PDB file of C-alpha atoms in Angstrom:
ATOM      1  CA  MET A   1      95.406  51.504 111.473  1.00  0.00           C
ATOM      2  CA  PRO A   2      95.276  54.343 109.205  1.00  0.00           C
ATOM      3  CA  LYS A   3      95.265  57.948 110.576  1.00  0.00           C
ATOM      4  CA  ILE A   4      91.498  59.219 109.636  1.00  0.00           C
ATOM      5  CA  LEU A   5      92.118  62.825 108.279  1.00  0.00           C
ATOM      6  CA  GLY A   6      88.974  64.424 109.016  1.00  0.00           C
ATOM      7  CA  ILE A   7      87.412  67.157 107.273  1.00  0.00           C
ATOM      8  CA  PHE A   8      90.252  69.943 107.410  1.00  0.00           C
ATOM      9  CA  GLY A   9      93.137  67.266 106.265  1.00  0.00           C
ATOM     10  CA  LYS A  10      91.123  66.368 103.465  1.00  0.00           C
ATOM     11  CA  GLN A  11      90.611  69.808 102.196  1.00  0.00           C
ATOM     12  CA  PHE A  12      93.998  70.213 102.682  1.00  0.00           C
ATOM     13  CA  ILE A  13      95.232  67.543 100.409  1.00  0.00           C
ATOM     14  CA  PHE A  14      92.620  68.781  97.952  1.00  0.00           C
ATOM     15  CA  ILE A  15      94.366  72.338  97.947  1.00  0.00           C
ATOM     16  CA  ILE A  16      97.777  70.806  97.628  1.00  0.00           C
ATOM     17  CA  MET A  17      96.690  68.840  94.759  1.00  0.00           C
ATOM     18  CA  PHE A  18      95.231  71.954  93.414  1.00  0.00           C
ATOM     19  CA  TYR A  19      98.276  73.750  93.434  1.00  0.00           C
ATOM     20  CA  GLU A  20     100.345  70.778  91.965  1.00  0.00           C
ATOM     21  CA  LYS A  21      97.891  70.512  89.053  1.00  0.00           C
ATOM     22  CA  VAL A  22      98.278  74.250  88.438  1.00  0.00           C
ATOM     23  CA  PHE A  23     102.085  74.378  88.581  1.00  0.00           C
ATOM     24  CA  LYS A  24     102.215  71.247  86.207  1.00  0.00           C
ATOM     25  CA  ILE A  25     100.125  73.141  83.693  1.00  0.00           C
ATOM     26  CA  LEU A  26     101.823  76.411  83.910  1.00  0.00           C
ATOM     27  CA  ALA A  27     105.333  74.283  83.383  1.00  0.00           C
ATOM     28  CA  GLU A  28     104.153  72.539  80.341  1.00  0.00           C
ATOM     29  CA  LYS A  29     102.893  75.633  78.635  1.00  0.00           C
ATOM     30  CA  GLN A  30     106.211  77.507  79.576  1.00  0.00           C
ATOM     31  CA  VAL A  31     104.543  80.417  81.161  1.00  0.00           C
ATOM     32  CA  LYS A  32     106.686  83.018  83.049  1.00  0.00           C
ATOM     33  CA  TYR A  33     105.216  83.570  86.259  1.00  0.00           C
ATOM     34  CA  ALA A  34     106.183  83.983  89.966  1.00  0.00           C
ATOM     35  CA  VAL A  35     104.360  82.610  93.062  1.00  0.00           C
ATOM     36  CA  ILE A  36     103.192  85.280  95.466  1.00  0.00           C
ATOM     37  CA  GLY A  37     100.888  85.540  98.475  1.00  0.00           C
ATOM     38  CA  GLY A  38     100.180  82.739 101.131  1.00  0.00           C
ATOM     39  CA  VAL A  39     101.425  79.977  99.238  1.00  0.00           C
ATOM     40  CA  ALA A  40     105.017  82.212  98.896  1.00  0.00           C
ATOM     41  CA  LEU A  41     104.990  82.175 102.566  1.00  0.00           C
ATOM     42  CA  VAL A  42     104.548  78.614 103.042  1.00  0.00           C
ATOM     43  CA  LEU A  43     106.906  77.647 100.548  1.00  0.00           C
ATOM     44  CA  TYR A  44     109.737  79.854 102.627  1.00  0.00           C
ATOM     45  CA  GLY A  45     108.606  78.028 105.750  1.00  0.00           C
ATOM     46  CA  VAL A  46     105.749  80.486 107.343  1.00  0.00           C
ATOM     47  CA  VAL A  47     103.104  78.547 108.817  1.00  0.00           C
ATOM     48  CA  ARG A  48     100.036  80.148 107.050  1.00  0.00           C
ATOM     49  CA  LEU A  49      96.665  78.555 105.629  1.00  0.00           C
ATOM     50  CA  THR A  50      95.528  79.736 102.428  1.00  0.00           C
ATOM     51  CA  ALA A  51      93.392  78.236  99.734  1.00  0.00           C
ATOM     52  CA  ASP A  52      93.777  80.657  96.872  1.00  0.00           C
ATOM     53  CA  LEU A  53      96.951  81.113  94.674  1.00  0.00           C
ATOM     54  CA  ASP A  54      98.586  84.384  94.028  1.00  0.00           C
ATOM     55  CA  LEU A  55     100.422  84.723  91.011  1.00  0.00           C
ATOM     56  CA  ILE A  56     102.589  87.579  88.912  1.00  0.00           C
ATOM     57  CA  VAL A  57     102.655  86.711  85.393  1.00  0.00           C
ATOM     58  CA  GLU A  58     104.593  88.461  82.806  1.00  0.00           C
ATOM     59  CA  LEU A  59     102.326  90.676  80.902  1.00  0.00           C
ATOM     60  CA  SER A  60     103.659  90.193  77.289  1.00  0.00           C
ATOM     61  CA  THR A  61     101.193  88.839  74.539  1.00  0.00           C
ATOM     62  CA  ASN A  62     102.938  85.671  74.089  1.00  0.00           C
ATOM     63  CA  ASN A  63     103.155  84.835  77.848  1.00  0.00           C
ATOM     64  CA  LEU A  64      99.573  85.670  78.342  1.00  0.00           C
ATOM     65  CA  ASN A  65      98.424  83.816  75.604  1.00  0.00           C
ATOM     66  CA  LYS A  66     100.094  80.907  77.288  1.00  0.00           C
ATOM     67  CA  PHE A  67      98.847  81.714  80.418  1.00  0.00           C
ATOM     68  CA  ILE A  68      95.273  81.776  78.953  1.00  0.00           C
ATOM     69  CA  GLU A  69      95.767  78.155  77.290  1.00  0.00           C
ATOM     70  CA  ALA A  70      96.762  77.100  80.885  1.00  0.00           C
ATOM     71  CA  ILE A  71      93.711  78.622  82.332  1.00  0.00           C
ATOM     72  CA  LYS A  72      91.569  77.185  79.609  1.00  0.00           C
ATOM     73  CA  GLU A  73      93.386  73.616  80.450  1.00  0.00           C
ATOM     74  CA  LEU A  74      92.358  73.789  84.161  1.00  0.00           C
ATOM     75  CA  LYS A  75      88.870  74.648  82.889  1.00  0.00           C
ATOM     76  CA  PHE A  76      88.837  77.918  84.852  1.00  0.00           C
ATOM     77  CA  ILE A  77      86.741  81.108  83.989  1.00  0.00           C
ATOM     78  CA  PRO A  78      86.843  84.617  85.210  1.00  0.00           C
ATOM     79  CA  LYS A  79      85.054  85.552  88.534  1.00  0.00           C
ATOM     80  CA  LEU A  80      83.943  88.778  86.972  1.00  0.00           C
ATOM     81  CA  PRO A  81      81.473  88.723  84.137  1.00  0.00           C
ATOM     82  CA  VAL A  82      83.824  89.263  81.339  1.00  0.00           C
ATOM     83  CA  LYS A  83      85.171  87.127  78.742  1.00  0.00           C
ATOM     84  CA  LEU A  84      88.599  85.334  79.540  1.00  0.00           C
ATOM     85  CA  GLU A  85      90.001  86.844  76.695  1.00  0.00           C
ATOM     86  CA  ASP A  86      89.367  90.193  78.113  1.00  0.00           C
ATOM     87  CA  PHE A  87      92.481  89.682  80.515  1.00  0.00           C
ATOM     88  CA  LEU A  88      94.648  89.896  77.033  1.00  0.00           C
ATOM     89  CA  ASN A  89      93.717  93.172  76.700  1.00  0.00           C
ATOM     90  CA  PRO A  90      96.106  95.737  78.082  1.00  0.00           C
ATOM     91  CA  GLU A  91      93.962  98.732  77.858  1.00  0.00           C
ATOM     92  CA  LEU A  92      91.079  96.948  79.767  1.00  0.00           C
ATOM     93  CA  ARG A  93      93.184  95.613  82.437  1.00  0.00           C
ATOM     94  CA  GLU A  94      94.660  99.550  82.653  1.00  0.00           C
ATOM     95  CA  SER A  95      90.864 100.557  82.918  1.00  0.00           C
ATOM     96  CA  TRP A  96      90.121  97.980  85.720  1.00  0.00           C
ATOM     97  CA  TYR A  97      93.148  99.132  87.663  1.00  0.00           C
ATOM     98  CA  LYS A  98      92.233 102.879  87.199  1.00  0.00           C
ATOM     99  CA  GLU A  99      88.332 103.260  87.397  1.00  0.00           C
ATOM    100  CA  LYS A 100      87.812 100.074  89.536  1.00  0.00           C
ATOM    101  CA  ASN A 101      90.787 100.024  91.785  1.00  0.00           C
ATOM    102  CA  MET A 102      91.420  96.303  90.773  1.00  0.00           C
ATOM    103  CA  ILE A 103      94.805  94.991  91.812  1.00  0.00           C
ATOM    104  CA  VAL A 104      94.302  91.475  90.812  1.00  0.00           C
ATOM    105  CA  PHE A 105      91.912  89.261  88.415  1.00  0.00           C
ATOM    106  CA  THR A 106      90.481  86.196  89.943  1.00  0.00           C
ATOM    107  CA  PHE A 107      90.044  82.914  87.884  1.00  0.00           C
ATOM    108  CA  TYR A 108      88.365  80.092  89.639  1.00  0.00           C
ATOM    109  CA  ASN A 109      86.946  76.656  88.655  1.00  0.00           C
ATOM    110  CA  PRO A 110      83.393  76.387  88.381  1.00  0.00           C
ATOM    111  CA  SER A 111      83.194  72.803  89.321  1.00  0.00           C
ATOM    112  CA  CYS A 112      84.940  73.537  92.697  1.00  0.00           C
ATOM    113  CA  PRO A 113      84.705  77.145  93.407  1.00  0.00           C
ATOM    114  CA  ILE A 114      87.570  77.091  96.292  1.00  0.00           C
ATOM    115  CA  GLU A 115      89.892  76.642  93.437  1.00  0.00           C
ATOM    116  CA  GLU A 116      90.667  80.129  92.455  1.00  0.00           C
ATOM    117  CA  ILE A 117      93.878  81.960  91.010  1.00  0.00           C
ATOM    118  CA  ASP A 118      94.453  85.591  91.574  1.00  0.00           C
ATOM    119  CA  VAL A 119      96.705  87.264  89.102  1.00  0.00           C
ATOM    120  CA  PHE A 120      98.314  90.768  89.250  1.00  0.00           C
ATOM    121  CA  ILE A 121      96.845  92.827  86.194  1.00  0.00           C
ATOM    122  CA  LYS A 122      99.613  95.285  86.342  1.00  0.00           C
ATOM    123  CA  GLU A 123     103.232  95.081  86.870  1.00  0.00           C
ATOM    124  CA  ILE A 124     103.799  96.782  90.261  1.00  0.00           C
ATOM    125  CA  ILE A 125     107.325  95.733  90.087  1.00  0.00           C
ATOM    126  CA  PRO A 126     108.453  95.033  86.626  1.00  0.00           C
ATOM    127  CA  PHE A 127     108.632  91.264  86.021  1.00  0.00           C
ATOM    128  CA  ASN A 128     112.463  91.348  84.584  1.00  0.00           C
ATOM    129  CA  GLU A 129     113.373  92.520  88.146  1.00  0.00           C
ATOM    130  CA  ILE A 130     111.374  90.176  89.971  1.00  0.00           C
ATOM    131  CA  GLU A 131     112.723  87.464  87.556  1.00  0.00           C
ATOM    132  CA  LYS A 132     116.522  88.272  88.616  1.00  0.00           C
ATOM    133  CA  GLU A 133     115.268  87.438  92.218  1.00  0.00           C
ATOM    134  CA  LEU A 134     113.415  84.587  91.826  1.00  0.00           C
ATOM    135  CA  LYS A 135     113.723  81.416  94.116  1.00  0.00           C
ATOM    136  CA  TYR A 136     113.096  78.120  92.803  1.00  0.00           C
ATOM    137  CA  PHE A 137     111.302  75.169  94.751  1.00  0.00           C
ATOM    138  CA  GLN A 138     111.144  71.486  93.751  1.00  0.00           C
ATOM    139  CA  ILE A 139     107.876  69.833  94.292  1.00  0.00           C
ATOM    140  CA  LYS A 140     107.203  66.431  92.808  1.00  0.00           C
ATOM    141  CA  GLY A 141     109.629  67.060  89.892  1.00  0.00           C
ATOM    142  CA  ILE A 142     107.873  70.355  89.344  1.00  0.00           C
ATOM    143  CA  THR A 143     109.922  73.728  89.444  1.00  0.00           C
ATOM    144  CA  ILE A 144     108.000  76.272  91.314  1.00  0.00           C
ATOM    145  CA  PRO A 145     109.327  80.131  90.658  1.00  0.00           C
ATOM    146  CA  VAL A 146     108.615  82.240  93.846  1.00  0.00           C
ATOM    147  CA  VAL A 147     109.277  85.907  94.319  1.00  0.00           C
ATOM    148  CA  SER A 148     112.021  87.143  96.636  1.00  0.00           C
ATOM    149  CA  LYS A 149     111.336  87.645 100.305  1.00  0.00           C
ATOM    150  CA  ARG A 150     112.290  91.567  99.589  1.00  0.00           C
ATOM    151  CA  HIS A 151     109.748  91.593  96.541  1.00  0.00           C
ATOM    152  CA  LEU A 152     107.167  89.601  98.549  1.00  0.00           C
ATOM    153  CA  LYS A 153     107.621  92.207 101.360  1.00  0.00           C
ATOM    154  CA  GLN A 154     106.951  95.060  98.800  1.00  0.00           C
ATOM    155  CA  LEU A 155     103.872  93.392  97.271  1.00  0.00           C
ATOM    156  CA  LYS A 156     102.360  93.028 100.573  1.00  0.00           C
ATOM    157  CA  ALA A 157     103.031  96.411 101.657  1.00  0.00           C
ATOM    158  CA  ILE A 158     101.248  97.807  98.705  1.00  0.00           C
ATOM    159  CA  THR A 159      97.901  96.245  99.549  1.00  0.00           C
ATOM    160  CA  GLY A 160      98.421  97.273 103.619  1.00  0.00           C
ATOM    161  CA  ARG A 161      95.507  94.901 104.574  1.00  0.00           C
ATOM    162  CA  PRO A 162      96.093  93.503 108.117  1.00  0.00           C
ATOM    163  CA  GLN A 163      96.950  90.076 106.813  1.00  0.00           C
ATOM    164  CA  ASP A 164      99.540  91.321 104.551  1.00  0.00           C
ATOM    165  CA  ILE A 165     100.856  93.351 107.581  1.00  0.00           C
ATOM    166  CA  ALA A 166     101.117  90.284 109.493  1.00  0.00           C
ATOM    167  CA  ASP A 167     102.895  88.421 106.749  1.00  0.00           C
ATOM    168  CA  ILE A 168     105.540  91.143 106.254  1.00  0.00           C
ATOM    169  CA  LYS A 169     106.184  90.622 110.020  1.00  0.00           C
ATOM    170  CA  ALA A 170     106.300  86.776 109.590  1.00  0.00           C
ATOM    171  CA  ILE A 171     108.767  87.314 106.595  1.00  0.00           C
ATOM    172  CA  GLU A 172     110.834  89.594 108.801  1.00  0.00           C
ATOM    173  CA  GLU A 173     111.009  87.279 111.685  1.00  0.00           C
ATOM    174  CA  LEU A 174     111.940  84.642 109.299  1.00  0.00           C
ATOM    175  CA  GLU A 175     114.712  86.625 107.910  1.00  0.00           C
ATOM    176  CA  LYS A 176     115.890  87.233 111.558  1.00  0.00           C
ATOM    177  CA  ILE A 177     116.019  83.590 112.361  1.00  0.00           C
ATOM    178  CA  GLU A 178     117.818  83.047 109.405  1.00  0.00           C
ATOM    179  CA  ARG A 179     120.574  85.699 110.218  1.00  0.00           C
ATOM    180  CA  GLU A 180     120.931  84.328 113.630  1.00  0.00           C
ATOM    181  CA  ASP A 181     121.095  80.772 112.224  1.00  0.00           C
ATOM    182  CA  LEU A 182     123.925  81.933 109.855  1.00  0.00           C
ATOM    183  CA  TRP A 183     125.675  83.734 112.775  1.00  0.00           C
ATOM    184  CA  VAL A 184     125.642  80.673 114.984  1.00  0.00           C
ATOM    185  CA  LYS A 185     127.038  78.416 112.091  1.00  0.00           C
ATOM    186  CA  ARG A 186     130.053  80.464 111.790  1.00  0.00           C
TER     187      ARG A 186
END
């Protein structure tokens, strides 16, 4: 007899399908990006529940145009009352950062509001530095670029929220386990 998942199991499967859809379209559009946040932690092996998808996108005009194409294909819209294309404007992003203390810009699916993508509006760490240390995960034939643990800790430290501090501790614990595992294998 098949196991009944219940409401939380169904939501979990739905969230995984959302991630898969986003990663597939970003790959098709050849967007330069990296996964950060809770999904990055989960991919590294930290047990953490998260629904939104946090990304760093390389902020060149060409890459942002590809990213906006992907967002349109996903049928996502900005959570703020602005036009989708406003995200392309570097001066506007800078004013959001300085005047509104905005760090990320949120896109969401109006037909399924739980589907959210948060994107950094400014390169806190230059993307070319992040790109040098990316780790790649393969899921269902899709290559997913993920920031290094070092950069993930740096990005988490910037916000300083209690969850981010807990995430930093979880990464450090994971690194400790990995070091001990390497030591035992020698």
